[in-house]
Amino acid sequence: MKKILITGALGQIGSELTMTLRERYGAKNVIATDINKNDSNVVYSGPFEQLDVTNDKAFFETAKKHNVDTVIHLAALLSATAEQKPLLAWNLNMGGLVNALEVSRELNTQFFTPSSIGAFGPSTPKDRTPQDTIQQPTTMYGVNKVSGELLCNYYFQKFGVDTRGLRFPGLISYVAPPGGGTTDYAVEIYYEAIKKGHYSSYIGKGTYMDMMYMPDALNAIINLMEADPAKLKHRNSFNVSAMSIAPEDVEAAIQKLMPEFTMDYKVDPIRQQIAESWPNAIDSTCACEEWGFKAEYDLDRMTADMLLHLNKKLT
Ligand code: AKB
């Protein structure tokens, strides 16, 4: 039976992943941790500990106390916030990651942490971006993600830690909002469509980025963690994407179901610059071949589901 510790469990991925893993492995076997504490299901439906991942001793003691065999490390600053607070991003994203890897090494646990399309930069091929290619990001977040990918590979090669990871695109969900990301527009647009029937996009027309609906992201994490290690040639930071879209594509998908919806643009130069430094469309072939990655949701199916759930949640 698994015993999993999740950091950043109240964040966008963590709040859904915790609940999904509790259903799969039993509530008491999934220890949710976060620097914050709130009134959510995550806190009350199973074990919860307040944890600052930069505190190495507290991290180790929490993991040891619960006798965990898997660490899922999600606590991190996203790209736009990291660009505003680069030193904090370095300290939290890298300090938290090395502490998490050390806990895994000392307790001999399996390990997962997400990388991102942000690990690529302007010199990376923009379309059908290969799994193994140039990675020279121009953001602090990207620098953290490339370093993190290398560090996870190092812990596998040097210490035999069973590290695994995915390069996530923008993740879209109606449950917990993202915070401080460049791809957040693709979540906000659905909230504003329901609340106001209008959205002003901070990302410009024609700016393509990869995206994925949260149920596909959760399945991808579970499938990768359960994959036969003998079949994994890459282990860390697999490219995974479900769709490559620009704001006007989301606008058109929403208008199929809400013809009254309108959108205009108020481009934020900082997030636009980050978006332009990232690929248009990454190639997920290695993830498909090595552990059977498959996304179920395209833009239209995701849009119908988002609008259905947000209608119930917001009206
Ligand atoms: C962000 O926009 O920072 C994240 C990501 C793509 O890693 N959603």
mmCIF file of C-alpha atoms and ligand atoms in Angstrom:
data_model
loop_
_atom_site.group_PDB
_atom_site.id
_atom_site.type_symbol
_atom_site.label_atom_id
_atom_site.label_comp_id
_atom_site.label_asym_id
_atom_site.label_seq_id
_atom_site.Cartn_x
_atom_site.Cartn_y
_atom_site.Cartn_z
ATOM 1 C CA MET A 1 0.000 0.000 0.000
ATOM 2 C CA LYS A 2 1.294 3.438 -0.894
ATOM 3 C CA LYS A 3 1.940 6.255 1.609
ATOM 4 C CA ILE A 4 2.274 9.533 -0.245
ATOM 5 C CA LEU A 5 3.378 12.975 0.931
ATOM 6 C CA ILE A 6 2.287 15.916 -1.237
ATOM 7 C CA THR A 7 3.753 19.419 -0.910
ATOM 8 C CA GLY A 8 1.818 22.446 -2.168
ATOM 9 C CA ALA A 9 -1.354 20.420 -1.617
ATOM 10 C CA LEU A 10 -3.576 23.504 -1.526
ATOM 11 C CA GLY A 11 -2.367 24.766 -4.907
ATOM 12 C CA GLN A 12 -3.930 24.322 -8.341
ATOM 13 C CA ILE A 13 -2.646 20.793 -8.989
ATOM 14 C CA GLY A 14 -2.331 19.732 -5.358
ATOM 15 C CA SER A 15 -5.907 20.336 -4.312
ATOM 16 C CA GLU A 16 -7.255 18.006 -7.016
ATOM 17 C CA LEU A 17 -4.412 15.505 -6.961
ATOM 18 C CA THR A 18 -4.741 15.031 -3.178
ATOM 19 C CA MET A 19 -8.444 14.198 -3.460
ATOM 20 C CA THR A 20 -7.877 11.861 -6.439
ATOM 21 C CA LEU A 21 -5.056 9.998 -4.689
ATOM 22 C CA ARG A 22 -7.090 9.729 -1.472
ATOM 23 C CA GLU A 23 -9.869 8.018 -3.432
ATOM 24 C CA ARG A 24 -7.364 5.681 -5.065
ATOM 25 C CA TYR A 25 -5.088 4.773 -2.157
ATOM 26 C CA GLY A 26 -7.228 5.588 0.918
ATOM 27 C CA ALA A 27 -7.495 8.985 2.650
ATOM 28 C CA LYS A 28 -5.122 8.117 5.495
ATOM 29 C CA ASN A 29 -2.367 7.161 3.018
ATOM 30 C CA VAL A 30 -2.108 10.608 1.436
ATOM 31 C CA ILE A 31 -0.445 13.230 3.653
ATOM 32 C CA ALA A 32 -1.277 16.695 2.335
ATOM 33 C CA THR A 33 1.134 19.495 3.252
ATOM 34 C CA ASP A 34 1.165 23.187 2.451
ATOM 35 C CA ILE A 35 2.647 26.372 3.873
ATOM 36 C CA ASN A 36 -0.931 27.654 4.259
ATOM 37 C CA LYS A 37 -3.968 26.131 5.913
ATOM 38 C CA ASN A 38 -7.537 26.768 4.811
ATOM 39 C CA ASP A 39 -11.038 25.358 5.105
ATOM 40 C CA SER A 40 -10.874 23.110 2.050
ATOM 41 C CA ASN A 41 -11.624 19.398 1.676
ATOM 42 C CA VAL A 42 -7.899 18.758 1.346
ATOM 43 C CA VAL A 43 -7.367 19.837 4.956
ATOM 44 C CA TYR A 44 -10.328 17.913 6.421
ATOM 45 C CA SER A 45 -10.576 14.742 4.331
ATOM 46 C CA GLY A 46 -7.299 13.160 5.514
ATOM 47 C CA PRO A 47 -3.958 13.906 7.211
ATOM 48 C CA PHE A 48 -2.763 17.497 6.747
ATOM 49 C CA GLU A 49 0.441 19.144 8.003
ATOM 50 C CA GLN A 50 1.522 22.753 7.640
ATOM 51 C CA LEU A 51 4.987 22.644 6.050
ATOM 52 C CA ASP A 52 7.416 25.182 4.635
ATOM 53 C CA VAL A 53 9.426 23.167 2.093
ATOM 54 C CA THR A 54 12.487 25.370 2.587
ATOM 55 C CA ASN A 55 12.733 24.061 6.175
ATOM 56 C CA ASP A 56 14.729 20.872 5.561
ATOM 57 C CA LYS A 57 14.394 19.520 9.114
ATOM 58 C CA ALA A 58 10.632 19.981 9.288
ATOM 59 C CA PHE A 59 10.316 18.429 5.817
ATOM 60 C CA PHE A 60 12.318 15.352 6.824
ATOM 61 C CA GLU A 61 10.535 14.947 10.178
ATOM 62 C CA THR A 62 7.076 15.195 8.592
ATOM 63 C CA ALA A 63 7.942 12.573 5.968
ATOM 64 C CA LYS A 64 9.558 10.285 8.543
ATOM 65 C CA LYS A 65 6.695 10.607 11.027
ATOM 66 C CA HIS A 66 4.234 9.388 8.390
ATOM 67 C CA ASN A 67 6.596 6.728 7.059
ATOM 68 C CA VAL A 68 5.986 7.778 3.443
ATOM 69 C CA ASP A 69 7.184 5.822 0.412
ATOM 70 C CA THR A 70 6.386 8.493 -2.199
ATOM 71 C CA VAL A 71 7.027 12.263 -2.308
ATOM 72 C CA ILE A 72 5.071 14.417 -4.754
ATOM 73 C CA HIS A 73 6.671 17.834 -4.659
ATOM 74 C CA LEU A 74 4.424 20.561 -6.071
ATOM 75 C CA ALA A 75 5.233 23.643 -3.934
ATOM 76 C CA ALA A 76 6.718 26.293 -6.265
ATOM 77 C CA LEU A 77 6.247 29.814 -7.606
ATOM 78 C CA LEU A 78 4.881 30.010 -11.162
ATOM 79 C CA SER A 79 6.438 31.915 -14.048
ATOM 80 C CA ALA A 80 4.969 35.434 -13.770
ATOM 81 C CA THR A 81 5.487 35.675 -10.001
ATOM 82 C CA ALA A 82 8.981 34.208 -10.336
ATOM 83 C CA GLU A 83 9.809 36.952 -12.843
ATOM 84 C CA GLN A 84 8.708 39.607 -10.342
ATOM 85 C CA LYS A 85 10.528 37.984 -7.403
ATOM 86 C CA PRO A 86 13.478 36.121 -8.956
ATOM 87 C CA LEU A 87 15.487 35.630 -5.765
ATOM 88 C CA LEU A 88 12.490 34.301 -3.850
ATOM 89 C CA ALA A 89 11.786 32.003 -6.812
ATOM 90 C CA TRP A 90 15.328 30.645 -6.780
ATOM 91 C CA ASN A 91 15.252 30.078 -3.015
ATOM 92 C CA LEU A 92 11.810 28.473 -2.944
ATOM 93 C CA ASN A 93 11.858 26.554 -6.234
ATOM 94 C CA MET A 94 15.401 25.234 -5.945
ATOM 95 C CA GLY A 95 15.680 25.112 -2.134
ATOM 96 C CA GLY A 96 12.353 23.290 -1.841
ATOM 97 C CA LEU A 97 13.284 20.849 -4.611
ATOM 98 C CA VAL A 98 16.669 19.891 -3.189
ATOM 99 C CA ASN A 99 15.091 19.376 0.260
ATOM 100 C CA ALA A 100 12.394 17.178 -1.286
ATOM 101 C CA LEU A 101 15.004 15.131 -3.161
ATOM 102 C CA GLU A 102 17.088 14.742 0.000
ATOM 103 C CA VAL A 103 14.025 13.456 1.886
ATOM 104 C CA SER A 104 13.436 10.961 -0.924
ATOM 105 C CA ARG A 105 17.056 9.864 -0.890
ATOM 106 C CA GLU A 106 17.202 9.428 2.887
ATOM 107 C CA LEU A 107 13.846 7.638 3.146
ATOM 108 C CA ASN A 108 14.250 5.774 -0.143
ATOM 109 C CA THR A 109 10.925 6.973 -1.607
ATOM 110 C CA GLN A 110 9.585 7.329 -5.112
ATOM 111 C CA PHE A 111 9.605 10.960 -6.283
ATOM 112 C CA PHE A 112 7.556 13.162 -8.623
ATOM 113 C CA THR A 113 7.874 16.847 -9.427
ATOM 114 C CA PRO A 114 6.487 18.782 -12.389
ATOM 115 C CA SER A 115 8.633 20.610 -14.886
ATOM 116 C CA SER A 116 7.012 22.899 -17.458
ATOM 117 C CA ILE A 117 6.958 24.172 -21.023
ATOM 118 C CA GLY A 118 8.756 27.069 -19.293
ATOM 119 C CA ALA A 119 11.907 24.918 -19.339
ATOM 120 C CA PHE A 120 12.205 25.908 -23.025
ATOM 121 C CA GLY A 121 13.308 29.270 -24.391
ATOM 122 C CA PRO A 122 13.458 31.374 -27.549
ATOM 123 C CA SER A 123 16.174 29.231 -29.159
ATOM 124 C CA THR A 124 14.107 26.015 -28.766
ATOM 125 C CA PRO A 125 12.280 24.795 -31.913
ATOM 126 C CA LYS A 126 8.799 26.353 -31.562
ATOM 127 C CA ASP A 127 6.689 23.690 -33.255
ATOM 128 C CA ARG A 128 6.647 19.954 -32.529
ATOM 129 C CA THR A 129 9.256 20.796 -29.884
ATOM 130 C CA PRO A 130 11.188 17.535 -29.360
ATOM 131 C CA GLN A 131 11.629 15.811 -26.006
ATOM 132 C CA ASP A 132 15.407 16.289 -26.160
ATOM 133 C CA THR A 133 16.303 19.702 -27.561
ATOM 134 C CA ILE A 134 17.859 23.097 -26.794
ATOM 135 C CA GLN A 135 16.836 24.382 -23.346
ATOM 136 C CA GLN A 136 17.993 27.944 -22.820
ATOM 137 C CA PRO A 137 15.055 29.639 -21.064
ATOM 138 C CA THR A 138 15.156 33.392 -20.475
ATOM 139 C CA THR A 139 12.992 33.447 -17.320
ATOM 140 C CA MET A 140 13.903 32.673 -13.697
ATOM 141 C CA TYR A 141 11.122 30.062 -13.665
ATOM 142 C CA GLY A 142 12.643 28.403 -16.724
ATOM 143 C CA VAL A 143 16.115 28.462 -15.187
ATOM 144 C CA ASN A 144 14.611 26.770 -12.094
ATOM 145 C CA LYS A 145 12.818 24.168 -14.226
ATOM 146 C CA VAL A 146 15.869 23.201 -16.328
ATOM 147 C CA SER A 147 18.032 23.034 -13.196
ATOM 148 C CA GLY A 148 15.304 20.980 -11.512
ATOM 149 C CA GLU A 149 15.140 18.513 -14.409
ATOM 150 C CA LEU A 150 18.915 18.055 -14.265
ATOM 151 C CA LEU A 151 18.883 17.710 -10.478
ATOM 152 C CA CYS A 152 16.195 15.011 -10.632
ATOM 153 C CA ASN A 153 18.233 13.123 -13.265
ATOM 154 C CA TYR A 154 21.292 13.465 -11.027
ATOM 155 C CA TYR A 155 19.477 12.025 -7.988
ATOM 156 C CA PHE A 156 18.393 9.048 -10.092
ATOM 157 C CA GLN A 157 21.817 8.407 -11.622
ATOM 158 C CA LYS A 158 23.913 9.116 -8.524
ATOM 159 C CA PHE A 159 21.696 7.845 -5.692
ATOM 160 C CA GLY A 160 19.143 5.622 -7.437
ATOM 161 C CA VAL A 161 16.170 7.752 -6.316
ATOM 162 C CA ASP A 162 13.145 6.769 -8.443
ATOM 163 C CA THR A 163 12.559 10.301 -9.771
ATOM 164 C CA ARG A 164 9.856 10.938 -12.383
ATOM 165 C CA GLY A 165 8.470 14.122 -13.908
ATOM 166 C CA LEU A 166 6.386 15.801 -16.601
ATOM 167 C CA ARG A 167 6.820 19.042 -18.509
ATOM 168 C CA PHE A 168 3.333 20.389 -17.952
ATOM 169 C CA PRO A 169 1.708 22.897 -20.264
ATOM 170 C CA GLY A 170 -0.845 25.412 -18.898
ATOM 171 C CA LEU A 171 -3.339 23.479 -16.764
ATOM 172 C CA ILE A 172 -7.022 24.375 -16.894
ATOM 173 C CA SER A 173 -9.437 23.560 -14.089
ATOM 174 C CA TYR A 174 -12.631 24.822 -12.438
ATOM 175 C CA VAL A 175 -11.628 23.661 -8.929
ATOM 176 C CA ALA A 176 -8.685 25.688 -7.589
ATOM 177 C CA PRO A 177 -7.427 28.733 -9.494
ATOM 178 C CA PRO A 178 -3.779 28.918 -10.582
ATOM 179 C CA GLY A 179 -1.762 31.861 -9.293
ATOM 180 C CA GLY A 180 1.013 33.809 -10.934
ATOM 181 C CA GLY A 181 1.323 31.802 -14.145
ATOM 182 C CA THR A 182 1.593 33.001 -17.739
ATOM 183 C CA THR A 183 -1.042 30.518 -18.979
ATOM 184 C CA ASP A 184 -3.608 31.564 -16.307
ATOM 185 C CA TYR A 185 -5.586 33.513 -18.941
ATOM 186 C CA ALA A 186 -6.945 30.207 -20.217
ATOM 187 C CA VAL A 187 -8.576 29.620 -16.818
ATOM 188 C CA GLU A 188 -9.664 33.219 -16.130
ATOM 189 C CA ILE A 189 -11.440 33.430 -19.485
ATOM 190 C CA TYR A 190 -13.984 30.779 -18.411
ATOM 191 C CA TYR A 191 -14.639 32.431 -15.016
ATOM 192 C CA GLU A 192 -15.151 35.833 -16.683
ATOM 193 C CA ALA A 193 -17.337 34.327 -19.412
ATOM 194 C CA ILE A 194 -19.743 33.079 -16.741
ATOM 195 C CA LYS A 195 -19.466 36.136 -14.458
ATOM 196 C CA LYS A 196 -19.417 38.981 -17.013
ATOM 197 C CA GLY A 197 -19.852 37.522 -20.492
ATOM 198 C CA HIS A 198 -16.628 39.312 -21.445
ATOM 199 C CA TYR A 199 -12.874 38.834 -21.055
ATOM 200 C CA SER A 200 -9.894 41.135 -21.657
ATOM 201 C CA SER A 201 -6.970 38.881 -22.513
ATOM 202 C CA TYR A 202 -3.522 39.803 -21.189
ATOM 203 C CA ILE A 203 -2.019 37.425 -23.778
ATOM 204 C CA GLY A 204 -2.077 38.730 -27.350
ATOM 205 C CA LYS A 205 -3.914 37.343 -30.365
ATOM 206 C CA GLY A 206 -2.032 34.613 -32.210
ATOM 207 C CA THR A 207 0.107 33.617 -29.200
ATOM 208 C CA TYR A 208 0.030 29.820 -29.156
ATOM 209 C CA MET A 209 0.845 27.814 -26.034
ATOM 210 C CA ASP A 210 0.256 24.213 -24.988
ATOM 211 C CA MET A 211 -2.586 23.512 -22.542
ATOM 212 C CA MET A 212 -4.210 20.524 -20.829
ATOM 213 C CA TYR A 213 -7.412 19.917 -18.844
ATOM 214 C CA MET A 214 -6.795 18.940 -15.214
ATOM 215 C CA PRO A 215 -8.309 15.405 -15.396
ATOM 216 C CA ASP A 216 -5.751 14.558 -18.107
ATOM 217 C CA ALA A 217 -2.941 16.037 -16.001
ATOM 218 C CA LEU A 218 -3.959 13.966 -12.952
ATOM 219 C CA ASN A 219 -4.125 10.788 -15.038
ATOM 220 C CA ALA A 220 -0.728 11.575 -16.517
ATOM 221 C CA ILE A 221 0.843 11.863 -13.044
ATOM 222 C CA ILE A 222 -0.727 8.593 -11.858
ATOM 223 C CA ASN A 223 0.147 6.696 -15.045
ATOM 224 C CA LEU A 224 3.740 7.890 -15.035
ATOM 225 C CA MET A 225 4.177 7.010 -11.347
ATOM 226 C CA GLU A 226 2.741 3.533 -11.935
ATOM 227 C CA ALA A 227 4.679 2.938 -15.173
ATOM 228 C CA ASP A 228 7.112 0.042 -15.443
ATOM 229 C CA PRO A 229 10.554 1.621 -14.807
ATOM 230 C CA ALA A 230 12.131 -0.754 -17.341
ATOM 231 C CA LYS A 231 10.164 1.015 -20.103
ATOM 232 C CA LEU A 232 11.223 4.548 -19.114
ATOM 233 C CA LYS A 233 14.057 5.876 -21.202
ATOM 234 C CA HIS A 234 13.584 9.442 -19.996
ATOM 235 C CA ARG A 235 12.067 9.246 -16.453
ATOM 236 C CA ASN A 236 12.115 12.990 -15.794
ATOM 237 C CA SER A 237 10.376 15.820 -17.518
ATOM 238 C CA PHE A 238 8.367 14.147 -20.287
ATOM 239 C CA ASN A 239 6.764 16.556 -22.768
ATOM 240 C CA VAL A 240 2.964 16.252 -22.384
ATOM 241 C CA SER A 241 0.334 18.379 -24.102
ATOM 242 C CA ALA A 242 -3.335 18.047 -25.036
ATOM 243 C CA MET A 243 -3.778 21.099 -27.255
ATOM 244 C CA SER A 244 -1.912 24.089 -28.687
ATOM 245 C CA ILE A 245 -4.175 27.143 -28.527
ATOM 246 C CA ALA A 246 -4.223 30.949 -28.751
ATOM 247 C CA PRO A 247 -6.719 33.213 -26.921
ATOM 248 C CA GLU A 248 -8.936 33.570 -30.007
ATOM 249 C CA ASP A 249 -9.321 29.764 -30.149
ATOM 250 C CA VAL A 250 -10.697 29.711 -26.597
ATOM 251 C CA GLU A 251 -12.926 32.682 -27.464
ATOM 252 C CA ALA A 252 -14.363 30.794 -30.451
ATOM 253 C CA ALA A 253 -14.868 27.593 -28.433
ATOM 254 C CA ILE A 254 -16.777 29.511 -25.730
ATOM 255 C CA GLN A 255 -18.869 31.324 -28.374
ATOM 256 C CA LYS A 256 -20.075 27.966 -29.762
ATOM 257 C CA LEU A 257 -21.914 27.506 -26.449
ATOM 258 C CA MET A 258 -22.338 31.170 -25.413
ATOM 259 C CA PRO A 259 -22.709 33.236 -28.624
ATOM 260 C CA GLU A 260 -23.064 36.443 -26.556
ATOM 261 C CA PHE A 261 -19.504 36.080 -25.149
ATOM 262 C CA THR A 262 -17.053 38.817 -26.211
ATOM 263 C CA MET A 263 -13.302 39.230 -25.830
ATOM 264 C CA ASP A 264 -10.794 42.026 -26.319
ATOM 265 C CA TYR A 265 -7.086 42.400 -25.570
ATOM 266 C CA LYS A 266 -5.174 44.351 -22.910
ATOM 267 C CA VAL A 267 -1.776 42.768 -23.363
ATOM 268 C CA ASP A 268 0.529 42.583 -20.332
ATOM 269 C CA PRO A 269 4.061 43.060 -21.726
ATOM 270 C CA ILE A 270 5.750 40.921 -19.069
ATOM 271 C CA ARG A 271 3.555 37.852 -19.464
ATOM 272 C CA GLN A 272 3.419 38.325 -23.246
ATOM 273 C CA GLN A 273 7.210 38.267 -23.403
ATOM 274 C CA ILE A 274 7.307 35.089 -21.325
ATOM 275 C CA ALA A 275 4.672 33.452 -23.559
ATOM 276 C CA GLU A 276 6.600 34.378 -26.711
ATOM 277 C CA SER A 277 9.737 32.755 -25.319
ATOM 278 C CA TRP A 278 7.906 29.402 -24.938
ATOM 279 C CA PRO A 279 7.088 26.853 -27.659
ATOM 280 C CA ASN A 280 3.864 26.947 -29.682
ATOM 281 C CA ALA A 281 3.340 23.194 -29.556
ATOM 282 C CA ILE A 282 5.453 20.517 -27.896
ATOM 283 C CA ASP A 283 5.712 16.927 -29.107
ATOM 284 C CA SER A 284 4.490 14.339 -26.564
ATOM 285 C CA THR A 285 5.578 11.260 -28.576
ATOM 286 C CA CYS A 286 8.100 9.961 -25.980
ATOM 287 C CA ALA A 287 5.451 10.074 -23.215
ATOM 288 C CA CYS A 288 3.010 8.191 -25.486
ATOM 289 C CA GLU A 289 5.588 5.537 -26.400
ATOM 290 C CA GLU A 290 7.270 5.034 -23.017
ATOM 291 C CA TRP A 291 4.242 4.930 -20.678
ATOM 292 C CA GLY A 292 1.116 5.334 -22.800
ATOM 293 C CA PHE A 293 0.299 9.037 -22.303
ATOM 294 C CA LYS A 294 -3.021 9.990 -23.898
ATOM 295 C CA ALA A 295 -5.149 13.122 -23.358
ATOM 296 C CA GLU A 296 -8.933 12.676 -23.433
ATOM 297 C CA TYR A 297 -9.930 16.351 -23.605
ATOM 298 C CA ASP A 298 -9.568 18.610 -26.636
ATOM 299 C CA LEU A 299 -10.534 22.306 -26.563
ATOM 300 C CA ASP A 300 -14.258 21.794 -27.295
ATOM 301 C CA ARG A 301 -14.753 18.977 -24.798
ATOM 302 C CA MET A 302 -12.842 20.877 -22.114
ATOM 303 C CA THR A 303 -14.808 24.073 -22.797
ATOM 304 C CA ALA A 304 -18.164 22.305 -22.435
ATOM 305 C CA ASP A 305 -17.067 20.770 -19.123
ATOM 306 C CA MET A 306 -15.582 24.012 -17.753
ATOM 307 C CA LEU A 307 -18.703 26.026 -18.559
ATOM 308 C CA LEU A 308 -20.999 23.359 -17.114
ATOM 309 C CA HIS A 309 -19.145 23.232 -13.795
ATOM 310 C CA LEU A 310 -18.511 26.968 -13.502
ATOM 311 C CA ASN A 311 -22.189 27.669 -14.184
ATOM 312 C CA LYS A 312 -23.034 25.523 -11.157
ATOM 313 C CA LYS A 313 -20.232 27.019 -9.051
ATOM 314 C CA LEU A 314 -20.706 30.712 -9.839
ATOM 315 C CA THR A 315 -24.426 31.234 -10.511
HETATM 316 C C1 AKB B 1 2.885 29.043 -15.830
HETATM 317 O O1 AKB B 1 2.227 29.656 -16.674
HETATM 318 O O2 AKB B 1 3.800 29.542 -15.165
HETATM 319 C C2 AKB B 1 2.581 27.577 -15.618
HETATM 320 C C3 AKB B 1 3.434 26.724 -16.486
HETATM 321 C C4 AKB B 1 3.135 26.565 -17.915
HETATM 322 O O3 AKB B 1 4.382 26.163 -16.009
HETATM 323 N N1 AKB B 1 1.193 27.333 -15.856
#
